[in-house]
């Protein structure tokens, strides 16, 4: 059985009968006949109509042209190639930022008092952190600076991981903070803090890991790169904020080495703490509570990290 798509049978095309083709397919015959029989003017008009393909009523009698293939549509947004991510001097680098403490720690003293292993000893999971005399929490300060710091580093192309964003009721514990940096294989880790010593003691300082080995702690591989990281941050922080190195420890260098901090002892990646100022001193507190100064602090830390990583 034939269907609508079958070609015509050969015998149908060859069958005898009247010529039913359209008149315009027989132009050569008409041209000859008109030239022989019609007056000159009429012959010229008919000849023009035949040669241009017009029918007897003057309308175009040519078969309709085959439909042209429509142009390819413009790609939809989904089909358009995605733009390559912006590159920067820290592209491909990972930085872990550790906002010190947590505002919820004050309500979870039992949990944060639990002791955890820091390799060389056992120490409290976390502490509440300090406050200014007016009640501004260190944990509020550290998170604010850390978020600003993340923005600055991402603008340089870095992948930034925060140990927390106040998205948990308390903590994390100091051993978990170290583990987050280790598991991220961070190129640099910075723990952001502010000190809480007596009034009159002012300035920033950077805490560097001592060489320790015991239990899960072994800092031999990170002591030297951590010092370079700390030195870079110290110089850039001072330049950007206008702050001076602490006047109460570090011998005016702004650098202090400690072996009793679990966040440093348990780290396998270059890591430092920065104490941005003393919250108990009125002059330092005025800076620490200023959003403009906190932006400078974040930029100074960021510049130090970029310098350390060769950006």
Tab-separated table of C-alpha atoms in Angstrom:
chain	number	residue	atom	x	y	z
A	1	UNK	CA	0.000	0.000	0.000
A	2	UNK	CA	1.331	3.465	-0.896
A	3	UNK	CA	1.441	6.202	1.616
A	4	UNK	CA	1.467	9.927	1.097
A	5	UNK	CA	5.279	10.026	1.081
A	6	UNK	CA	5.704	7.428	-1.724
A	7	UNK	CA	7.119	8.701	-5.052
A	8	UNK	CA	4.779	8.663	-8.108
A	9	UNK	CA	4.779	5.431	-10.105
A	10	UNK	CA	6.868	5.626	-13.330
A	11	UNK	CA	3.920	4.539	-15.484
A	12	UNK	CA	1.842	7.498	-14.340
A	13	UNK	CA	4.426	9.959	-15.650
A	14	UNK	CA	4.625	8.172	-19.036
A	15	UNK	CA	0.896	7.691	-19.690
A	16	UNK	CA	-0.533	9.271	-22.859
A	17	UNK	CA	-3.193	11.990	-22.744
A	18	UNK	CA	-3.812	15.703	-23.097
A	19	UNK	CA	-1.082	18.045	-22.028
A	20	UNK	CA	-2.329	19.356	-18.697
A	21	UNK	CA	0.857	21.170	-17.793
A	22	UNK	CA	0.444	24.842	-16.724
A	23	UNK	CA	0.500	27.252	-19.632
A	24	UNK	CA	3.733	28.905	-18.459
A	25	UNK	CA	5.652	25.620	-18.893
A	26	UNK	CA	4.998	25.775	-22.613
A	27	UNK	CA	6.594	29.184	-23.214
A	28	UNK	CA	8.640	28.251	-26.273
A	29	UNK	CA	5.494	27.238	-28.218
A	30	UNK	CA	3.681	30.411	-27.245
A	31	UNK	CA	6.592	32.618	-28.204
A	32	UNK	CA	6.728	31.127	-31.697
A	33	UNK	CA	2.949	31.298	-32.158
A	34	UNK	CA	2.662	34.882	-31.007
A	35	UNK	CA	5.580	36.009	-33.137
A	36	UNK	CA	3.969	34.525	-36.260
A	37	UNK	CA	0.312	35.481	-35.813
A	38	UNK	CA	-0.098	38.524	-33.572
A	39	UNK	CA	0.398	42.182	-34.529
A	40	UNK	CA	3.707	43.564	-33.415
A	41	UNK	CA	2.458	45.492	-30.336
A	42	UNK	CA	0.344	42.617	-29.076
A	43	UNK	CA	3.141	40.167	-29.715
A	44	UNK	CA	5.532	42.360	-27.734
A	45	UNK	CA	3.142	42.547	-24.770
A	46	UNK	CA	2.496	38.815	-24.731
A	47	UNK	CA	6.161	38.070	-25.173
A	48	UNK	CA	7.001	40.275	-22.166
A	49	UNK	CA	4.412	38.559	-19.996
A	50	UNK	CA	5.657	35.111	-20.976
A	51	UNK	CA	9.307	35.879	-20.416
A	52	UNK	CA	8.699	37.509	-17.028
A	53	UNK	CA	6.521	34.642	-15.864
A	54	UNK	CA	3.282	36.646	-15.534
A	55	UNK	CA	0.004	34.902	-16.147
A	56	UNK	CA	-2.799	36.138	-18.403
A	57	UNK	CA	-4.144	38.393	-15.627
A	58	UNK	CA	-0.757	39.969	-14.995
A	59	UNK	CA	-0.104	38.168	-11.702
A	60	UNK	CA	3.059	36.234	-11.137
A	61	UNK	CA	2.393	32.718	-12.226
A	62	UNK	CA	5.723	31.258	-11.239
A	63	UNK	CA	5.593	28.377	-8.780
A	64	UNK	CA	6.211	29.453	-5.194
A	65	UNK	CA	9.864	29.389	-4.309
A	66	UNK	CA	10.943	26.692	-1.915
A	67	UNK	CA	10.867	27.849	1.674
A	68	UNK	CA	14.251	29.011	2.816
A	69	UNK	CA	15.792	27.508	5.888
A	70	UNK	CA	15.311	29.964	8.754
A	71	UNK	CA	18.427	31.371	10.308
A	72	UNK	CA	19.576	29.698	13.477
A	73	UNK	CA	17.974	31.449	16.431
A	74	UNK	CA	20.168	33.429	18.785
A	75	UNK	CA	21.346	31.285	21.660
A	76	UNK	CA	19.223	31.486	24.748
A	77	UNK	CA	20.927	32.534	27.980
A	78	UNK	CA	21.135	28.873	28.961
A	79	UNK	CA	22.914	28.033	25.687
A	80	UNK	CA	25.298	30.989	25.767
A	81	UNK	CA	28.794	30.047	26.922
A	82	UNK	CA	29.355	30.888	30.572
A	83	UNK	CA	31.843	33.610	31.303
A	84	UNK	CA	35.078	32.424	32.818
A	85	UNK	CA	35.388	33.249	36.516
A	86	UNK	CA	37.333	36.381	37.254
A	87	UNK	CA	41.039	35.758	37.820
A	88	UNK	CA	43.135	37.416	40.471
A	89	UNK	CA	46.532	37.116	42.123
A	90	UNK	CA	45.111	34.555	44.588
A	91	UNK	CA	43.269	32.479	41.993
A	92	UNK	CA	43.544	28.808	42.964
A	93	UNK	CA	44.520	29.631	46.550
A	94	UNK	CA	42.496	28.766	49.655
A	95	UNK	CA	42.460	30.909	52.777
A	96	UNK	CA	40.717	29.907	56.011
A	97	UNK	CA	39.564	32.707	58.312
A	98	UNK	CA	38.758	31.843	61.922
A	99	UNK	CA	36.557	34.439	63.694
A	100	UNK	CA	37.577	34.093	67.337
A	101	UNK	CA	34.903	32.907	69.813
A	102	UNK	CA	31.137	33.031	69.265
A	103	UNK	CA	28.527	35.399	70.707
A	104	UNK	CA	26.549	32.348	71.857
A	105	UNK	CA	29.397	31.071	74.027
A	106	UNK	CA	28.139	33.168	76.975
A	107	UNK	CA	24.983	31.015	77.041
A	108	UNK	CA	26.836	27.705	76.656
A	109	UNK	CA	29.541	27.825	79.279
A	110	UNK	CA	29.159	24.139	80.147
A	111	UNK	CA	29.806	23.091	76.555
A	112	UNK	CA	32.762	25.393	75.956
A	113	UNK	CA	34.383	24.472	79.305
A	114	UNK	CA	34.758	20.862	78.165
A	115	UNK	CA	38.449	19.969	77.732
A	116	UNK	CA	39.860	18.891	74.375
A	117	UNK	CA	43.267	17.522	73.410
A	118	UNK	CA	45.676	20.056	71.897
A	119	UNK	CA	48.546	17.607	71.510
A	120	UNK	CA	50.752	18.800	74.360
A	121	UNK	CA	47.942	19.211	76.920
A	122	UNK	CA	44.199	19.431	77.363
A	123	UNK	CA	42.455	22.774	77.204
A	124	UNK	CA	38.938	24.254	77.217
A	125	UNK	CA	36.967	23.786	74.001
A	126	UNK	CA	36.608	27.567	73.686
A	127	UNK	CA	36.137	30.711	75.779
A	128	UNK	CA	33.657	33.559	75.733
A	129	UNK	CA	36.195	36.107	74.602
A	130	UNK	CA	36.325	39.598	76.067
A	131	UNK	CA	34.244	42.788	75.659
A	132	UNK	CA	34.789	46.512	75.709
A	133	UNK	CA	33.794	48.358	78.871
A	134	UNK	CA	30.563	49.282	77.052
A	135	UNK	CA	29.760	45.620	76.325
A	136	UNK	CA	30.803	45.266	72.662
A	137	UNK	CA	31.752	41.598	72.340
A	138	UNK	CA	35.045	40.394	70.956
A	139	UNK	CA	33.024	37.771	69.061
A	140	UNK	CA	31.031	40.539	67.337
A	141	UNK	CA	34.234	42.292	66.379
A	142	UNK	CA	35.985	39.181	65.075
A	143	UNK	CA	33.053	38.114	62.896
A	144	UNK	CA	32.634	41.585	61.423
A	145	UNK	CA	36.308	41.865	60.505
A	146	UNK	CA	36.325	38.289	59.168
A	147	UNK	CA	33.401	38.941	56.836
A	148	UNK	CA	35.074	42.096	55.541
A	149	UNK	CA	38.300	40.142	55.141
A	150	UNK	CA	36.521	37.441	53.138
A	151	UNK	CA	35.198	40.063	50.719
A	152	UNK	CA	38.663	41.567	50.265
A	153	UNK	CA	40.289	38.172	49.629
A	154	UNK	CA	37.606	36.988	47.232
A	155	UNK	CA	38.164	40.157	45.219
A	156	UNK	CA	41.744	38.893	44.795
A	157	UNK	CA	40.494	35.541	43.476
A	158	UNK	CA	40.940	33.459	46.640
A	159	UNK	CA	38.624	30.730	47.835
A	160	UNK	CA	37.755	31.696	51.418
A	161	UNK	CA	36.458	29.356	54.121
A	162	UNK	CA	35.229	30.620	57.503
A	163	UNK	CA	35.298	28.290	60.496
A	164	UNK	CA	31.867	29.677	61.439
A	165	UNK	CA	29.574	32.620	60.714
A	166	UNK	CA	27.678	32.699	64.034
A	167	UNK	CA	25.497	30.064	62.373
A	168	UNK	CA	25.812	27.715	65.346
A	169	UNK	CA	24.827	28.245	68.979
A	170	UNK	CA	28.399	28.027	70.323
A	171	UNK	CA	31.935	27.110	69.346
A	172	UNK	CA	33.418	25.483	67.366
A	173	UNK	CA	36.005	24.028	69.694
A	174	UNK	CA	39.616	24.959	69.139
A	175	UNK	CA	40.529	21.497	67.814
A	176	UNK	CA	37.702	21.680	65.259
A	177	UNK	CA	38.836	25.135	64.170
A	178	UNK	CA	42.286	23.711	63.448
A	179	UNK	CA	40.795	20.725	61.645
A	180	UNK	CA	38.780	22.961	59.292
A	181	UNK	CA	41.955	24.646	58.105
A	182	UNK	CA	43.763	21.325	57.733
A	183	UNK	CA	40.985	19.659	55.769
A	184	UNK	CA	40.698	22.658	53.455
A	185	UNK	CA	44.453	22.323	52.770
A	186	UNK	CA	44.567	26.066	53.246
A	187	UNK	CA	47.499	28.036	51.887
A	188	UNK	CA	47.088	30.358	54.887
A	189	UNK	CA	44.957	30.396	58.041
A	190	UNK	CA	44.321	33.504	60.155
A	191	UNK	CA	42.473	33.539	63.473
A	192	UNK	CA	41.044	36.998	64.222
A	193	UNK	CA	40.939	38.229	67.842
A	194	UNK	CA	41.135	41.271	70.111
A	195	UNK	CA	42.839	41.294	73.490
A	196	UNK	CA	41.340	42.074	76.906
A	197	UNK	CA	44.115	43.281	79.198
A	198	UNK	CA	44.249	46.288	81.521
A	199	UNK	CA	43.781	49.827	80.281
A	200	UNK	CA	46.908	51.593	79.040
A	201	UNK	CA	48.088	48.505	77.197
A	202	UNK	CA	47.602	49.239	73.516
A	203	UNK	CA	48.406	48.032	70.035
A	204	UNK	CA	48.208	44.891	67.905
A	205	UNK	CA	50.274	41.730	67.990
A	206	UNK	CA	50.582	38.571	65.906
A	207	UNK	CA	50.849	35.184	67.641
A	208	UNK	CA	53.078	32.646	65.880
A	209	UNK	CA	53.284	28.889	66.521
A	210	UNK	CA	56.201	27.578	68.529
A	211	UNK	CA	57.889	24.356	67.477
A	212	UNK	CA	55.982	21.691	69.391
A	213	UNK	CA	55.586	17.952	69.036
A	214	UNK	CA	53.317	15.755	71.111
A	215	UNK	CA	50.268	13.626	70.451
A	216	UNK	CA	48.458	15.097	67.448
A	217	UNK	CA	50.610	18.243	67.522
A	218	UNK	CA	53.627	18.650	65.258
A	219	UNK	CA	54.290	22.186	64.077
A	220	UNK	CA	57.794	21.705	62.649
A	221	UNK	CA	56.638	22.140	59.054
A	222	UNK	CA	54.628	25.303	59.655
A	223	UNK	CA	56.841	27.345	61.997
A	224	UNK	CA	58.853	29.087	59.278
A	225	UNK	CA	56.006	29.827	56.787
A	226	UNK	CA	53.772	30.938	59.656
A	227	UNK	CA	56.394	33.469	60.714
A	228	UNK	CA	56.584	34.844	57.177
A	229	UNK	CA	52.781	35.081	57.110
A	230	UNK	CA	52.773	36.871	60.467
A	231	UNK	CA	55.459	39.341	59.437
A	232	UNK	CA	53.568	40.217	56.258
A	233	UNK	CA	50.342	40.778	58.151
A	234	UNK	CA	52.052	42.838	60.870
A	235	UNK	CA	53.630	45.320	58.459
A	236	UNK	CA	50.529	45.719	56.309
A	237	UNK	CA	48.202	45.982	59.303
A	238	UNK	CA	50.324	48.763	60.801
A	239	UNK	CA	50.465	50.640	57.494
A	240	UNK	CA	46.731	50.389	56.781
A	241	UNK	CA	45.326	51.050	60.259
A	242	UNK	CA	47.974	53.377	61.644
A	243	UNK	CA	48.223	51.150	64.732
A	244	UNK	CA	51.464	50.438	66.546
A	245	UNK	CA	52.807	47.090	67.768
A	246	UNK	CA	51.669	46.198	71.287
A	247	UNK	CA	53.431	48.124	74.033
A	248	UNK	CA	53.007	45.345	76.592
A	249	UNK	CA	54.555	42.266	74.952
A	250	UNK	CA	56.631	41.273	71.932
A	251	UNK	CA	59.409	43.779	72.594
A	252	UNK	CA	57.910	46.280	70.148
A	253	UNK	CA	58.021	43.821	67.226
A	254	UNK	CA	54.306	42.990	67.247
A	255	UNK	CA	55.262	39.291	67.087
A	256	UNK	CA	54.801	36.751	69.901
A	257	UNK	CA	55.504	32.993	69.881
A	258	UNK	CA	53.277	30.659	71.913
A	259	UNK	CA	53.069	26.906	72.447
A	260	UNK	CA	49.801	26.743	74.418
A	261	UNK	CA	47.185	27.482	71.749
A	262	UNK	CA	45.411	24.451	70.345
A	263	UNK	CA	44.489	26.292	67.155
A	264	UNK	CA	48.196	26.622	66.366
A	265	UNK	CA	49.506	23.362	67.850
A	266	UNK	CA	47.072	21.234	65.844
A	267	UNK	CA	47.448	23.105	62.564
A	268	UNK	CA	49.237	21.494	59.626
A	269	UNK	CA	48.896	24.645	57.489
A	270	UNK	CA	50.653	28.028	57.922
A	271	UNK	CA	48.645	29.797	60.608
A	272	UNK	CA	48.734	32.841	62.883
A	273	UNK	CA	46.497	34.658	65.340
A	274	UNK	CA	46.114	38.421	65.207
A	275	UNK	CA	45.106	40.409	68.278
A	276	UNK	CA	43.925	43.615	66.617
A	277	UNK	CA	43.958	45.765	69.754
A	278	UNK	CA	42.991	45.878	73.414
A	279	UNK	CA	39.254	46.082	73.984
A	280	UNK	CA	39.743	47.238	77.596
A	281	UNK	CA	41.660	50.345	76.635
A	282	UNK	CA	39.427	53.300	75.780
A	283	UNK	CA	41.571	54.498	72.865
A	284	UNK	CA	41.891	51.057	71.301
A	285	UNK	CA	38.206	50.371	71.963
A	286	UNK	CA	37.254	53.520	70.039
A	287	UNK	CA	39.029	52.078	67.017
A	288	UNK	CA	37.719	48.536	67.411
A	289	UNK	CA	34.111	49.754	67.558
A	290	UNK	CA	34.476	51.908	64.439
A	291	UNK	CA	33.209	50.300	61.203
A	292	UNK	CA	35.640	52.426	59.195
A	293	UNK	CA	38.591	51.239	61.260
A	294	UNK	CA	37.421	47.610	61.042
A	295	UNK	CA	37.417	47.941	57.262
A	296	UNK	CA	41.014	49.148	57.407
A	297	UNK	CA	41.880	46.239	59.700
A	298	UNK	CA	40.407	43.737	57.247
A	299	UNK	CA	42.254	45.353	54.359
A	300	UNK	CA	45.543	45.298	56.223
A	301	UNK	CA	45.193	41.591	57.027
A	302	UNK	CA	44.186	40.883	53.422
A	303	UNK	CA	47.203	42.763	52.055
A	304	UNK	CA	49.465	40.734	54.325
A	305	UNK	CA	47.987	37.446	53.120
A	306	UNK	CA	48.268	38.523	49.483
A	307	UNK	CA	51.918	39.436	50.041
A	308	UNK	CA	52.630	36.122	51.749
A	309	UNK	CA	51.044	34.125	48.937
A	310	UNK	CA	52.958	36.044	46.290
A	311	UNK	CA	49.978	37.912	44.864
